[in-house]
Coordinates of C-alpha atoms and ligand atoms in Angstrom, one line a residue:
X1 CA 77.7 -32.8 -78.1
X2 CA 76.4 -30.0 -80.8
X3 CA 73.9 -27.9 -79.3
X4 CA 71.0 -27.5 -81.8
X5 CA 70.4 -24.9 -84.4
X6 CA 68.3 -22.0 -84.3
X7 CA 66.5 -22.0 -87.8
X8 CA 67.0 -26.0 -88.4
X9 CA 64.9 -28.6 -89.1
X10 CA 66.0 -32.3 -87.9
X11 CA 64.5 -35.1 -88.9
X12 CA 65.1 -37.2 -86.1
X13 CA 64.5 -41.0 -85.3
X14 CA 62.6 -41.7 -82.1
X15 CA 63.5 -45.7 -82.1
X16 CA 61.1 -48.4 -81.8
X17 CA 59.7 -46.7 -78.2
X18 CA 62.4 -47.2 -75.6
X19 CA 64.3 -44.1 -74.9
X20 CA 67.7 -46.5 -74.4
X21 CA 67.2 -47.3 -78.1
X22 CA 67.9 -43.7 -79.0
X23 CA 70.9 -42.3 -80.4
X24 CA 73.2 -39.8 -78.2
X25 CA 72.5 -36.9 -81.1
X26 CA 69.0 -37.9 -81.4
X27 CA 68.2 -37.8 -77.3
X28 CA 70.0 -34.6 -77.0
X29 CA 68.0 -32.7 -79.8
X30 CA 64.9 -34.2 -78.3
X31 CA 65.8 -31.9 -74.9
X32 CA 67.1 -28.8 -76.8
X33 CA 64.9 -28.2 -79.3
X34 CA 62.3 -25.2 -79.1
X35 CA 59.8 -27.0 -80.7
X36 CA 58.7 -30.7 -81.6
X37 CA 56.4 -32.1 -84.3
X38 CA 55.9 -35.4 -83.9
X39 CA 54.1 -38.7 -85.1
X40 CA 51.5 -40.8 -83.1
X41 CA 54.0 -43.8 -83.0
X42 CA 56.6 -41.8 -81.1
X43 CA 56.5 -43.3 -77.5
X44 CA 55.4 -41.2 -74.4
X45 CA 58.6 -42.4 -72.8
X46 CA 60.9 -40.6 -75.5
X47 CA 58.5 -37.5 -75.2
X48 CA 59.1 -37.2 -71.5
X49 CA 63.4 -36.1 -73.0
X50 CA 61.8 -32.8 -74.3
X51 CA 62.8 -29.5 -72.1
X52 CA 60.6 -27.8 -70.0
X53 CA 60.7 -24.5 -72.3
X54 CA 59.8 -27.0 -75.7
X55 CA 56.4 -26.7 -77.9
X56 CA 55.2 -29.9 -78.7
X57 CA 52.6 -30.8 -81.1
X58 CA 51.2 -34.4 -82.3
X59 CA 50.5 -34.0 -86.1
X60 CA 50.3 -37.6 -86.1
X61 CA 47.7 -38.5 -88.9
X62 CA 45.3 -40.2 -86.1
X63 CA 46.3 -37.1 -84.3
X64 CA 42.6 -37.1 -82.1
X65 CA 40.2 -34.5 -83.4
X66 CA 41.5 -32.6 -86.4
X67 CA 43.6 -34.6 -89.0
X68 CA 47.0 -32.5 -91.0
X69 CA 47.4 -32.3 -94.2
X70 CA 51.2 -33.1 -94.5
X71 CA 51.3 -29.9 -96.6
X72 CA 50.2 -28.5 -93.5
X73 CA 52.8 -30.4 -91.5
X74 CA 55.4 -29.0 -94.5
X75 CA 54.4 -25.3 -93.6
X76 CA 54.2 -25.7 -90.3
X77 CA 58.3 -26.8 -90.1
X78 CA 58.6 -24.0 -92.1
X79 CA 57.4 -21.4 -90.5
X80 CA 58.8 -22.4 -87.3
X81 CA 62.6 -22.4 -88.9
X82 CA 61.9 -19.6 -90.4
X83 CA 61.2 -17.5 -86.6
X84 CA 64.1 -19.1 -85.5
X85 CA 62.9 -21.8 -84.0
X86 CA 65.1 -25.3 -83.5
X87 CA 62.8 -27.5 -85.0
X88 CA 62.9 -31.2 -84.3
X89 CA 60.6 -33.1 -86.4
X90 CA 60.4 -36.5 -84.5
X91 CA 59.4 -39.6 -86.4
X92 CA 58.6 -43.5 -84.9
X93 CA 62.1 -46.0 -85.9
X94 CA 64.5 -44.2 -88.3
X95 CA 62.9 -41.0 -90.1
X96 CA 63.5 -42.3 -93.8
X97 CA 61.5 -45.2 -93.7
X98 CA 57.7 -45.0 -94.5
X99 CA 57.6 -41.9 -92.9
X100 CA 57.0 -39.2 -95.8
X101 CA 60.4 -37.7 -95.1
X102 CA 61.0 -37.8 -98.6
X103 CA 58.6 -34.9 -99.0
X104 CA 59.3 -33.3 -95.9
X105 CA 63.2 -32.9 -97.9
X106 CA 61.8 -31.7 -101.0
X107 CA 59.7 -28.4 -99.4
X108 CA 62.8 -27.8 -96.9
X109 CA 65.2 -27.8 -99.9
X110 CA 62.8 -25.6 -101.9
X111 CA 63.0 -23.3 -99.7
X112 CA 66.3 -23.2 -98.7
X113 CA 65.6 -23.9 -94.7
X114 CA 69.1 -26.3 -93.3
X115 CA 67.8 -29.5 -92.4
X116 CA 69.7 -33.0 -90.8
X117 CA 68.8 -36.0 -90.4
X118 CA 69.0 -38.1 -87.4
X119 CA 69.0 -41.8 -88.3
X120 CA 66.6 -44.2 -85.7
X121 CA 66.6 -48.0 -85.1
X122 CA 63.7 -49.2 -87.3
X123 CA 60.8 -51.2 -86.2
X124 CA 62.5 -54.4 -88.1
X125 CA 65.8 -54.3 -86.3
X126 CA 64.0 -53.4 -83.4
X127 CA 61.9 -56.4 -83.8
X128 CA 64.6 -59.0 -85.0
X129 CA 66.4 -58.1 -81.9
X130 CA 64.1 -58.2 -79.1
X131 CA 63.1 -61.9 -81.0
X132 CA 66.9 -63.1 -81.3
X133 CA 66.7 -63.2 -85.0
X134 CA 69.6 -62.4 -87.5
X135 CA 67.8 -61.0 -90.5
X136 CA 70.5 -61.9 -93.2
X137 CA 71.7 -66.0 -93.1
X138 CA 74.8 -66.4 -95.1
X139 CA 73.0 -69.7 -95.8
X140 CA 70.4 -68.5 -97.6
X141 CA 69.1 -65.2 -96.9
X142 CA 71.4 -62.8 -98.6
X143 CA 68.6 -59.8 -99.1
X144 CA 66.4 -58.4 -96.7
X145 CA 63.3 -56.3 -98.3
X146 CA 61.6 -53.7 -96.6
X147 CA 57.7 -53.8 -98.0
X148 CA 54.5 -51.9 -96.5
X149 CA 51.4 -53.7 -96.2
X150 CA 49.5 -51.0 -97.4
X151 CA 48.8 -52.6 -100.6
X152 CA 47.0 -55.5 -99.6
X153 CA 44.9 -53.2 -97.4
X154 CA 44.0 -51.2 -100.4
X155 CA 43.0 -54.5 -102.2
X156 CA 46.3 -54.4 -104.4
X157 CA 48.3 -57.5 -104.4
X158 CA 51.4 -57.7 -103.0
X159 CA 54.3 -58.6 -105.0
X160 CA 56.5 -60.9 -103.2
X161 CA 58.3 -62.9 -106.5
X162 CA 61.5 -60.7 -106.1
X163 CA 62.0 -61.2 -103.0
X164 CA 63.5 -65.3 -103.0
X165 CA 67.0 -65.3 -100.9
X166 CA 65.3 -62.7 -98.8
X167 CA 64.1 -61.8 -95.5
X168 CA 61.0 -59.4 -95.9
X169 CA 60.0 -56.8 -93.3
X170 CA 56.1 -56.3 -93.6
X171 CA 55.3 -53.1 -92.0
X172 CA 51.4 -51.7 -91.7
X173 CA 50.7 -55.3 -91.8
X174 CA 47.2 -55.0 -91.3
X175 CA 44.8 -57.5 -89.6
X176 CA 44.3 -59.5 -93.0
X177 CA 47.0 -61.9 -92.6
X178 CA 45.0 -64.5 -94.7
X179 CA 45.9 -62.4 -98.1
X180 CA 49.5 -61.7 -97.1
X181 CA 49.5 -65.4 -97.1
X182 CA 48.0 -65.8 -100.3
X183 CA 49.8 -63.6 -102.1
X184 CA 53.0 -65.5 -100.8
X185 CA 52.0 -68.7 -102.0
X186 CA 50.7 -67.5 -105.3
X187 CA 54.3 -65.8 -105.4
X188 CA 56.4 -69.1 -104.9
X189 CA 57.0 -69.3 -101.1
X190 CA 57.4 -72.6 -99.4
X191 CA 54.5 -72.7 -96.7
X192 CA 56.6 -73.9 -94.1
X193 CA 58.4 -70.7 -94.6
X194 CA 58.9 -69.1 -91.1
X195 CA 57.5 -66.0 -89.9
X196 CA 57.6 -63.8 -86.7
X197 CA 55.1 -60.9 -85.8
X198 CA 56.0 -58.3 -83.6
X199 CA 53.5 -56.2 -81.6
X200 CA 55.0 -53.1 -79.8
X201 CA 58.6 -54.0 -80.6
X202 CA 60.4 -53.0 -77.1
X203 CA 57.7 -51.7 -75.7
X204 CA 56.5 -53.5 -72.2
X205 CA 54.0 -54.4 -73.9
X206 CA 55.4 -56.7 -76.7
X207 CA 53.7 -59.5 -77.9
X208 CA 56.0 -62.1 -80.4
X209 CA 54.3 -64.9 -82.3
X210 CA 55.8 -67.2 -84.3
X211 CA 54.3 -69.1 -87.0
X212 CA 54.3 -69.9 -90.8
X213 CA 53.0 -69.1 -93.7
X214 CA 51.0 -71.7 -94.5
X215 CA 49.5 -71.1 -90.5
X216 CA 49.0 -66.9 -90.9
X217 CA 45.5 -67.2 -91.5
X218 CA 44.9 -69.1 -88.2
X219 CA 46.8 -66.3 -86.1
X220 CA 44.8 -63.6 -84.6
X221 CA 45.5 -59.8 -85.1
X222 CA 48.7 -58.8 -82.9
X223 CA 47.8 -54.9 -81.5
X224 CA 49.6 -52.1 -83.4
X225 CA 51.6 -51.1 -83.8
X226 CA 53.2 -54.5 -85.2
X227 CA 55.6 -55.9 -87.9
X228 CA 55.5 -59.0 -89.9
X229 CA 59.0 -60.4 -90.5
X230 CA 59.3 -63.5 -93.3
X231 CA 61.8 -65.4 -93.9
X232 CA 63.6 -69.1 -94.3
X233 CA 66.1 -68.4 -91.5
X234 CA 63.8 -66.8 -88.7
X235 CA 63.3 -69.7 -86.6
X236 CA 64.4 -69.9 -82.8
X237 CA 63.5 -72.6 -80.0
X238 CA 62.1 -70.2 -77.6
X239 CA 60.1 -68.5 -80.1
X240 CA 58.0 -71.9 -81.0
X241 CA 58.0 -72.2 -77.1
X242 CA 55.9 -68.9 -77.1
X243 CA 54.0 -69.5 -79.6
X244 CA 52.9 -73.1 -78.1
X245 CA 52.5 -71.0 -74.9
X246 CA 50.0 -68.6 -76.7
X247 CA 47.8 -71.3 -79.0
X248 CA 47.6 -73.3 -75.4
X249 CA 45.9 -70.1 -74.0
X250 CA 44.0 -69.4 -77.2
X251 CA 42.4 -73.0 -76.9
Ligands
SAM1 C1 54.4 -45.3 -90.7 S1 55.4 -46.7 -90.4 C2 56.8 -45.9 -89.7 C3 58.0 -46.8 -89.6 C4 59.2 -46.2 -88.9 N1 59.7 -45.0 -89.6 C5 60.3 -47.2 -88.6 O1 61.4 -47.0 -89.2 O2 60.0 -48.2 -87.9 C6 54.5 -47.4 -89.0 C7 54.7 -48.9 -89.0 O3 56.0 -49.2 -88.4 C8 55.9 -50.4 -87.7 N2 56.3 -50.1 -86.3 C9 56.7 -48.9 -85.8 N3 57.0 -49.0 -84.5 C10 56.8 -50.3 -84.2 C11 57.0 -51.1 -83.0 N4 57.5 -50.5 -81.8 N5 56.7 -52.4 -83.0 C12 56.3 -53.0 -84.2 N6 56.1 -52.3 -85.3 C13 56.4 -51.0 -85.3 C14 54.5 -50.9 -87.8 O4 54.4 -51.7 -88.9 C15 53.8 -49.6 -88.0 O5 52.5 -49.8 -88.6

């Protein structure tokens, strides 16, 4: 296994929250490196890998008292590489997904600071899995769209009318499931169209409910961190078992 680098930034995936859903290169940097920066999302159970000698710091952007600019976060990877530090910059699922890495690259490369990246299993694959789903269907699902929630939360509409022959990964949800819905059937989705949330995706506490889209307004908000997958192929027996399970409860 390579040892890691004094003066290097890695971008590393944490998974979905079980440590056995890390990679090899991934759990190793996470017990060499001299110093961690990591998100909120990253799971206790992957922090408890870091050595005993390691600095870690949450600059998570719920992060408790004091939030970080991620210009902040930028200079802070900086400076660290730049003392010689091995810096391991530890983001929830894989690091290139809604995780800012983009910009994270950009300052790194500006100035001229070695950086890697670690890929991570994403919250939908995490979440597809642990609900025995297949997110492509040679029948009929050929695409499969990663989209953030973050526009209907903002009171944009979503834009689901590319998305036909398509399995869509809805991360940041939200709680307001009612306009995800609406924009879906504005956009040309069958309601009976089925669709799985995912609360803490391999975490003990995972919750899965399955449901439609013509029935998301009547389903009440999973805890976060959850995902919404949609899709014409993501139906399962046991899933409507659990979900009759839950709606018996809920009544
Ligand atoms: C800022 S994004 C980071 C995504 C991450 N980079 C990934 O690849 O999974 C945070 C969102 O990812 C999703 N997410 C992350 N971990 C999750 C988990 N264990 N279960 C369900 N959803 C999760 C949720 O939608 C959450 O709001």
């Amino acid at each position: 296994m390579r040892a890691a680098t004094r003066g290097t930034v890695y971008l590393v995936g944490a998974g979905p929250g079980d440590p056995d859903l890390l990679t090899r290169r991934a759990a190793c940097l996470i017990e060499q490196a001299s110093c961690i920066l990591h998100d909120d999302l990253v799971s206790a159970e992957v922090l408890q890998l870091a050595g005993p000698s390691s600095s870690m710091l949450n600059v998570g952007k719920r992060c408790g008292h004091k939030a970080i600019t991620q210009e902040q976060i930028n200079q802070l990877m900086i400076g660290l590489a730049v003392q010689g530090e091995s810096v391991v910059r530890l983001k929830s699922g894989d690091p290139l997904l809604y995780g800012r890495a983009g910009e994270e690259i950009d300052a790194l490369r500006r100035v001229g600071i070695p950086f890697e990246i670690i890929p991570g299993i994403t919250a939908a694959f995490a979440a597809a899995a642990t609900a025995g789903l297949s997110l492509t269907d040679r029948r009929g699902a050929s695409r499969l769209v990663f989209a953030s929630g973050h526009h209907c939360r903002e009171g944009r509409r979503q834009n689901f009318a590319q998305t036909g022959n398509a399995t869509v990964a809805l991360y940041m949800p939200g709680k307001d499931y009612s306009s995800i819905r609406s924009d879906l059937l504005r956009d040309g989705w069958p309601a009976d169209t089925p669709c799985v949330l995912v609360s803490c995706a391999s975490w003990k506490s995972q919750v899965t409910h399955a449901t439609s889209i013509a029935n998301l307004c009547s389903v009440s908000p999973l805890p976060a961190p959850s995902i919404l997958l949609i899709g014409p192929f993501l139906s399962a027996p046991e899933l409507s078992q659990v979900t009759e399970e839950m709606d018996e409860v809920a009544h």
